[in-house]
Tab-separated table of C-alpha atoms in Angstrom:
chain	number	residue	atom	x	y	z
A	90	UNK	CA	28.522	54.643	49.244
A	91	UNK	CA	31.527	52.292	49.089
A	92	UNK	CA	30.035	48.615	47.578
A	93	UNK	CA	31.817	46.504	50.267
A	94	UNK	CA	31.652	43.028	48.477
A	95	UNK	CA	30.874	40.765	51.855
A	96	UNK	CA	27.830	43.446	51.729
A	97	UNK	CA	26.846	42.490	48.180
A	98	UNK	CA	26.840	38.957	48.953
A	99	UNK	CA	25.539	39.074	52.036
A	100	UNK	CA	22.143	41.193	51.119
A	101	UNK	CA	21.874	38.581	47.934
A	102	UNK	CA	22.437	35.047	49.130
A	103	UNK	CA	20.637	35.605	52.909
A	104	UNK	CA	17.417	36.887	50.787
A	105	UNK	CA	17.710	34.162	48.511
A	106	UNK	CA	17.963	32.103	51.058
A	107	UNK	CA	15.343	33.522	53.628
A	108	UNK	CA	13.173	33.081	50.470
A	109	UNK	CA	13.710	29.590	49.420
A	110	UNK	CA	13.116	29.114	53.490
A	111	UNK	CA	9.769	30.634	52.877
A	112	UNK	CA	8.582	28.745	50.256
A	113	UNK	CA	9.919	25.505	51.664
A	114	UNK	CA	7.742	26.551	55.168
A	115	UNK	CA	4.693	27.323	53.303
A	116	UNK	CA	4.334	23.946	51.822
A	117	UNK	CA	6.416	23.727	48.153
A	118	UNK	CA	6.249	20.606	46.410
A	119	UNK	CA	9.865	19.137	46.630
A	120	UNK	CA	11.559	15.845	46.107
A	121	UNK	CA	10.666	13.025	48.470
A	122	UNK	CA	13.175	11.075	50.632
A	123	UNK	CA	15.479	11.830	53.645
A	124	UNK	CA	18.564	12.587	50.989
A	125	UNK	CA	16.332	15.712	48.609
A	126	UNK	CA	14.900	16.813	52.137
A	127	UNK	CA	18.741	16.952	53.705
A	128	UNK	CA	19.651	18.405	50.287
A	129	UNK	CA	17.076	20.758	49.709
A	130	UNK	CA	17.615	22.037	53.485
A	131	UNK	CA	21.044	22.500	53.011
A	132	UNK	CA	20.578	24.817	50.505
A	133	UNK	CA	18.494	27.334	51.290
A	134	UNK	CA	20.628	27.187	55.326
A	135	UNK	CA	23.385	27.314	53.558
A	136	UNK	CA	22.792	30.155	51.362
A	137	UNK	CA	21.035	32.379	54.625
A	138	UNK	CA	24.129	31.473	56.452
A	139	UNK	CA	26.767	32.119	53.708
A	140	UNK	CA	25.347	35.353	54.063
A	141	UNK	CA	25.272	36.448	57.375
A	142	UNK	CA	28.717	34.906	57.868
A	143	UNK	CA	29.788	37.209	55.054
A	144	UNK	CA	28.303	39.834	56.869
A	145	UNK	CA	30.789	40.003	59.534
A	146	UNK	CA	33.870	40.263	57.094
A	147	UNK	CA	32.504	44.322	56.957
A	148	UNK	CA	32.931	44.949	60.325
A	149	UNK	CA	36.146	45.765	61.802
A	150	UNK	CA	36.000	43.278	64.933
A	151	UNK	CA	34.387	40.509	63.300
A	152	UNK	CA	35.036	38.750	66.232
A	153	UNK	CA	33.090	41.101	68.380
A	154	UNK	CA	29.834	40.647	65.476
A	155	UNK	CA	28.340	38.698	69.025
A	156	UNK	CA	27.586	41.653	70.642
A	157	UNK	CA	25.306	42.904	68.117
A	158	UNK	CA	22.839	40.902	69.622
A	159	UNK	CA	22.211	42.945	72.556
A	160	UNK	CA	20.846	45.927	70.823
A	161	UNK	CA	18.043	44.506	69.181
A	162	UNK	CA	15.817	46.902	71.164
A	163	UNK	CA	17.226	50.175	69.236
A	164	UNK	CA	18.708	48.372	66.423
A	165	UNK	CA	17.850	46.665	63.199
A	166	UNK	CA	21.275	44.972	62.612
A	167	UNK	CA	20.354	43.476	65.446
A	168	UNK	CA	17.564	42.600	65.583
A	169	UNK	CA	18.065	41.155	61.919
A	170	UNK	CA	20.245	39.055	63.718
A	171	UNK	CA	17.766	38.127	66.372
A	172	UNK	CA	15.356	37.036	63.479
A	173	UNK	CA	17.549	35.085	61.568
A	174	UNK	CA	19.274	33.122	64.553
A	175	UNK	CA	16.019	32.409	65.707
A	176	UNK	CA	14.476	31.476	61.903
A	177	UNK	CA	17.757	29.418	61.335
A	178	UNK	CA	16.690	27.442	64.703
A	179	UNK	CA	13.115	26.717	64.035
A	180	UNK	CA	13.685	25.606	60.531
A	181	UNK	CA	16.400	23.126	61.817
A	182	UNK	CA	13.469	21.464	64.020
A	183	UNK	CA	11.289	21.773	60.781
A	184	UNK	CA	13.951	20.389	59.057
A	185	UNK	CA	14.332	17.247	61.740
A	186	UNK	CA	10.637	16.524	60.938
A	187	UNK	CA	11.101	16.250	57.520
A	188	UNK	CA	14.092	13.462	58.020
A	189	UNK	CA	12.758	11.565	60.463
A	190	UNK	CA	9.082	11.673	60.184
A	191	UNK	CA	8.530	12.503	56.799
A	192	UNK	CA	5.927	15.099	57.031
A	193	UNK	CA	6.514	18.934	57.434
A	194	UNK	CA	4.216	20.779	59.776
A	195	UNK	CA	2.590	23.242	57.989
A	196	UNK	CA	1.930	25.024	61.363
A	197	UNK	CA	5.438	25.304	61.709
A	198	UNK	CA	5.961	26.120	58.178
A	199	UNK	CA	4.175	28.743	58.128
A	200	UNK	CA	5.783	30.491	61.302
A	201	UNK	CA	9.175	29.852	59.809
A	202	UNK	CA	7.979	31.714	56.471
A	203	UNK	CA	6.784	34.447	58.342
A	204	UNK	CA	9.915	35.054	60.203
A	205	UNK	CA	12.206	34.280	57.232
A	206	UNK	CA	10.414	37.589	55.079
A	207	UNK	CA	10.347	39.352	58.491
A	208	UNK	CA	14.257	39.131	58.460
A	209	UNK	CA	14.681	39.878	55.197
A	210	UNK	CA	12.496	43.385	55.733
A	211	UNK	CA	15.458	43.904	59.137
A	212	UNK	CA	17.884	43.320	56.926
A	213	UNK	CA	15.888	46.053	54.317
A	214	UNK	CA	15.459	48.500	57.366
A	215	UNK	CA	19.243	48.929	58.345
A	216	UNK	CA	19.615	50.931	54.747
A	217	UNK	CA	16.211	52.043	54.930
A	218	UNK	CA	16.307	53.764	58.224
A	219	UNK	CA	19.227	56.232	57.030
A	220	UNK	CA	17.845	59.736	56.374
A	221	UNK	CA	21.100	60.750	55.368
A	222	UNK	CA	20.871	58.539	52.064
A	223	UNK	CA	18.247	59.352	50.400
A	224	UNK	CA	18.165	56.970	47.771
A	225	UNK	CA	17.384	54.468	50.372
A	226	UNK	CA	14.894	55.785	52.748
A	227	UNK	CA	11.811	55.003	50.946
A	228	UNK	CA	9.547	52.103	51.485
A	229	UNK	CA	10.412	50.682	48.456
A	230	UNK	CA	13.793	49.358	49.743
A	231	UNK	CA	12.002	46.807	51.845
A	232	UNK	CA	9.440	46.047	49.118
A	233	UNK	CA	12.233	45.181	46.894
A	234	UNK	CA	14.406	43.271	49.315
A	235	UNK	CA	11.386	41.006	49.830
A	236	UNK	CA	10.370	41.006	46.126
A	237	UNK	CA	13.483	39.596	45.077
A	238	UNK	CA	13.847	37.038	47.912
A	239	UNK	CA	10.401	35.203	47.419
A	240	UNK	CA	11.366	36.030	43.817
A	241	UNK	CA	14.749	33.677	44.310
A	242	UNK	CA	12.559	31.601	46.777
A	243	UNK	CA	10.089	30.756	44.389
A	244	UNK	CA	12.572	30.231	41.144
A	245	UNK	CA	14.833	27.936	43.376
A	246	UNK	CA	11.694	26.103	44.765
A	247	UNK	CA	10.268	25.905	41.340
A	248	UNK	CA	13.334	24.125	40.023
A	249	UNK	CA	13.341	21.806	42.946
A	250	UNK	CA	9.678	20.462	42.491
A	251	UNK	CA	8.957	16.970	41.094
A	252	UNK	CA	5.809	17.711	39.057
A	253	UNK	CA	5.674	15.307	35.887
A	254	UNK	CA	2.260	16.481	35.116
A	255	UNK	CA	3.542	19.332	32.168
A	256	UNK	CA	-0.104	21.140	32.656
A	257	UNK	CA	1.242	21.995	36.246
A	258	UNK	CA	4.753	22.243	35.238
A	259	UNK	CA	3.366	25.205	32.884
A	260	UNK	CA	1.439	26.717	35.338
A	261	UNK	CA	4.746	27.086	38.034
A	262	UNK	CA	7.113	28.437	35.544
A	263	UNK	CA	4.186	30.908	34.988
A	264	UNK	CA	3.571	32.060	38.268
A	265	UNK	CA	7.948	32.122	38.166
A	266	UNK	CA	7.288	34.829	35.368
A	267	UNK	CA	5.126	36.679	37.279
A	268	UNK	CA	6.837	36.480	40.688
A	269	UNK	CA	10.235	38.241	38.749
A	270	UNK	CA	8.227	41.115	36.838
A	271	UNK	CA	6.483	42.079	40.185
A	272	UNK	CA	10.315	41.703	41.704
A	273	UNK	CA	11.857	43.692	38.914
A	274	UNK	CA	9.005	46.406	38.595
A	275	UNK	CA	9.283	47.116	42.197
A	276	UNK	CA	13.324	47.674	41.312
A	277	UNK	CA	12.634	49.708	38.450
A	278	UNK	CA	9.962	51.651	39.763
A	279	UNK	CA	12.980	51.847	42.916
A	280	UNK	CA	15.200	53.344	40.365
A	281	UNK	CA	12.795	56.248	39.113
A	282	UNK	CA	12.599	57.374	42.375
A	283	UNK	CA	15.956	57.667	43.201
A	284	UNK	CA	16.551	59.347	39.881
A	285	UNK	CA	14.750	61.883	41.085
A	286	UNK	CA	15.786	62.015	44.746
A	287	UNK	CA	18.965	63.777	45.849
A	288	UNK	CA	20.565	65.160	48.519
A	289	UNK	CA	18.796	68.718	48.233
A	290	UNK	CA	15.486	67.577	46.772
A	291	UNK	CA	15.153	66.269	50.881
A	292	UNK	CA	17.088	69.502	52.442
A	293	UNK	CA	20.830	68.666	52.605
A	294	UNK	CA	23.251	70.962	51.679
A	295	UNK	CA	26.837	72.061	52.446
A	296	UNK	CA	25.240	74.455	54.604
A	297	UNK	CA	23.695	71.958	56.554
A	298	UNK	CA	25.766	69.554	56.507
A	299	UNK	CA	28.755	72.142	57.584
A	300	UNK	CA	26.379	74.191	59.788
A	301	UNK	CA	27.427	77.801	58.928
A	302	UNK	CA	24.144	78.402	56.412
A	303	UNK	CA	23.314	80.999	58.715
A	304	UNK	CA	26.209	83.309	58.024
A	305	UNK	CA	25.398	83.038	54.171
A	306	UNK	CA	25.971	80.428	51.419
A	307	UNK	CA	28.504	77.888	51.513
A	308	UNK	CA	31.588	76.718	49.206
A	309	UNK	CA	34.037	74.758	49.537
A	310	UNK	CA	37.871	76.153	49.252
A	311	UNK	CA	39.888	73.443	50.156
A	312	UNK	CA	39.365	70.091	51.097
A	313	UNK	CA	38.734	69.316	55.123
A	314	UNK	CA	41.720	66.394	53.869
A	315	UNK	CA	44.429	66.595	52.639
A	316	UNK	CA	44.401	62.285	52.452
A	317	UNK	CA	41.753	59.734	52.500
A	318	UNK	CA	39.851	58.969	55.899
A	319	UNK	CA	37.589	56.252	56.680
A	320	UNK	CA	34.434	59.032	55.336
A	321	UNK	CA	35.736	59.416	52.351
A	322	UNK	CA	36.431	55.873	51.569
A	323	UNK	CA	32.995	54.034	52.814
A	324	UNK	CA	30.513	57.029	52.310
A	325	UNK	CA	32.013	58.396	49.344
A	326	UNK	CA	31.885	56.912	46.200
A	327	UNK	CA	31.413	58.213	42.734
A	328	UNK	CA	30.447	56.485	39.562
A	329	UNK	CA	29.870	57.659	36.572
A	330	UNK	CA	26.192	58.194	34.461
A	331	UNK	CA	27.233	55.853	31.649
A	332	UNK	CA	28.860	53.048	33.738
A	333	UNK	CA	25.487	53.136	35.813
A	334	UNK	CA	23.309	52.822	32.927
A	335	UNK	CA	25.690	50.009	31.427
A	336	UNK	CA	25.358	47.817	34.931
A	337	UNK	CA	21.592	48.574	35.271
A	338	UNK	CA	21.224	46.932	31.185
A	339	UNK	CA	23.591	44.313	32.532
A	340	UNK	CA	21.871	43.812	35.765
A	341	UNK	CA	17.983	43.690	33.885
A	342	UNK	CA	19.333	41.364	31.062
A	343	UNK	CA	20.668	38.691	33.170
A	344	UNK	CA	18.536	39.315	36.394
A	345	UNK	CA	15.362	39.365	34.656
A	346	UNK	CA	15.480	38.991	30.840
A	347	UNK	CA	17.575	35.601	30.738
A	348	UNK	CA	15.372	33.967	33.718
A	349	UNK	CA	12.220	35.125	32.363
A	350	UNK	CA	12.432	34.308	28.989
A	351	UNK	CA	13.974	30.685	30.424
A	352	UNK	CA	10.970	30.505	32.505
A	353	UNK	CA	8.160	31.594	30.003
A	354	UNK	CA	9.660	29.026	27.498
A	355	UNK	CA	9.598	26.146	29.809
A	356	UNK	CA	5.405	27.774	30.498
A	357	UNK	CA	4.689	27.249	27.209
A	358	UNK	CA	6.326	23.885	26.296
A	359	UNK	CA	6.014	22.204	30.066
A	360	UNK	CA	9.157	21.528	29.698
A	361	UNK	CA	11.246	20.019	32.518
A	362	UNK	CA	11.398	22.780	36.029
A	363	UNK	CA	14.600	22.090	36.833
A	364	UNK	CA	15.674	24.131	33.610
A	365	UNK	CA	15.028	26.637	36.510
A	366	UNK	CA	17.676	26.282	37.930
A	367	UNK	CA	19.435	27.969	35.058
A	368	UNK	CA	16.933	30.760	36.102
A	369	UNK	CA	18.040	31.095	39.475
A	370	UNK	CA	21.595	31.090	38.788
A	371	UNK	CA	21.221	34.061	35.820
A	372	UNK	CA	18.395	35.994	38.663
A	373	UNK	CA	21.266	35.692	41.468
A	374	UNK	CA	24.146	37.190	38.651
A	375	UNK	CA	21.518	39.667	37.964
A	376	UNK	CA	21.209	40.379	41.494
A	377	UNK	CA	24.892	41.029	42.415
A	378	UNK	CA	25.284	43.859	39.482
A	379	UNK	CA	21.892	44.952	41.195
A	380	UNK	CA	23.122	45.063	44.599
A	381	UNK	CA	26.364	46.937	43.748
A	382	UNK	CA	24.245	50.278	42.056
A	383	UNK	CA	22.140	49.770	45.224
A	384	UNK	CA	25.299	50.639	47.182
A	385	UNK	CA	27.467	52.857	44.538
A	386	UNK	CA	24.739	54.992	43.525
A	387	UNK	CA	24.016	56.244	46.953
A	388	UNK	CA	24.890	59.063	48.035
A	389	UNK	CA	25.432	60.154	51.619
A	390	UNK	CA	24.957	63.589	53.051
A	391	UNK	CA	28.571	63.600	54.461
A	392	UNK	CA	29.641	63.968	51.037
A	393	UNK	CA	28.642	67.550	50.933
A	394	UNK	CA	31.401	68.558	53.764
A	395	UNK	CA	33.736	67.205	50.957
A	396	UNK	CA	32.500	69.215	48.327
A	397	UNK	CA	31.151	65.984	46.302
């Protein structure tokens, strides 16, 4: 599949932001004061709606992206939207709370969280749903979507806290190591499976996908092309063994080595959390080499009728 870059950032800053959301709504420790609660808000909004507005860049009305809305009874990009509109909404009253009364309703925390990871697994389910890739219809694309947005969540939420105490400061940057090896082993164990999934392991072939397998095999002679179309660039896209392997060591050394060994060293020395922040900003670079194999590696049963 073609790795559209408003996709890329899109899946990565709306899950890092739906997960920072979450931990927010279930009751983080942050920074006191109308300016860190404005602040703090801002954030993890402005990440989910960095995201969805990149979204729209992908779609060839973006203008039209409205109508999407209607669907949400037969489709998950819509109903994704649904979720996150009405998410977005309920955290601003959350958020109104925490300004002007200085408490956050843990009632309406919680809801918000809940709705936040339930977005995220919409957003998940429009790639998960395809049957014709694969490499993405497994329930571990949703597990991993989440994983890595409460991972982000937590990380980011980490970094924000105000603990002084370095006993509890060791004890959140170790639950932020093991919140990004459950993220990343859901990944990897993401990535054996789709090493082993193709398109004929789940019954594609050019004779299915050209429908003639019942007058005998199928081969292709000439291409159905003689130019590009709009199948061949945004379902087919080819990339190399070695260049994969190179972007998955990228993606693992600065998604998850650099912020783990950042966050194990500030567990063992308490060290100041907001060296966190370092984490969060290596586990999002991570994340975007991450995202782009999620998309380049697939492959889509339409690429059979082009001999790919």
């Amino acid at each position: 599949m073609h790795p559209a870059i408003s996709v890329i950032f899109f899946t990565v800053t709306s899950g890092a932001g739906f997960g920072l959301i979450a931990m927010i709504g279930v009751g983080a420790p942050m920074s006191q004061g109308p300016l860190a609660a404005f602040l703090i808000s801002l954030l993890a909004g402005g990440l989910a709606v960095a995201g969805l507005i990149s979204s729209t860049f992908h779609l060839g009305h973006p203008e039209r992206a409205w109508r999407a809305f209607s669907q949400w009874r037969s489709s998950w990009l819509s109903r994704e939207g649904v979720l996150a509109v009405a998410t977005l909404f309920l955290f601003g009253v959350y958020v109104l709370f925490w300004l002007f009364a200085g408490n956050r309703p843990l009632w309406l925390g919680v809801l918000i969280a809940f709705l936040a990871i339930v977005t995220v697994v919409a957003t998940a389910m429009i790639y998960t749903q395809l049957r014709t890739v694969p490499h993405w219809n497994s329930i571990l694309t949703p597990l991993v979507y989440v994983g890595f947005a409460i991972a982000c969540g937590y990380v980011a939420a980490a970094a924000l806290n105000p603990e002084t105490n370095s006993s509890d400061r060791a004890t959140i940057a170790g639950m932020a190591c093991l919140v990004l090896i459950v993220a990343w082993a859901l990944k990897m164990s993401w990535w054996h499976r789709a090493g082993r999934t193709s398109l004929a392991a789940v019954g594609s072939t050019p004779e299915t996908a050209t429908g003639l397998g019942a007058i005998g095999r199928v081969r292709l002679l000439e291409s159905p092309h003689s130019g590009e179309n709009y199948l061949t660039r945004e379902m087919v896209h080819v990339i190399g063994r070695k260049h994969a392997a190179k972007l998955r060591a990228i993606a693992l050394t600065t998604g998850f080595a650099a912020p783990l060994l950042i966050s194990l060293a500030v567990a063992i020395s308490g060290g100041p959390l907001a060296w966190l922040g370092v984490a969060f900003v290596c586990l999002i670079a991570g994340l975007f080499v991450e995202r782009w194999l999620f998309f380049a590696e697939a492959r889509h049963a339409v690429s059979l009728y082009y001999g790919r």
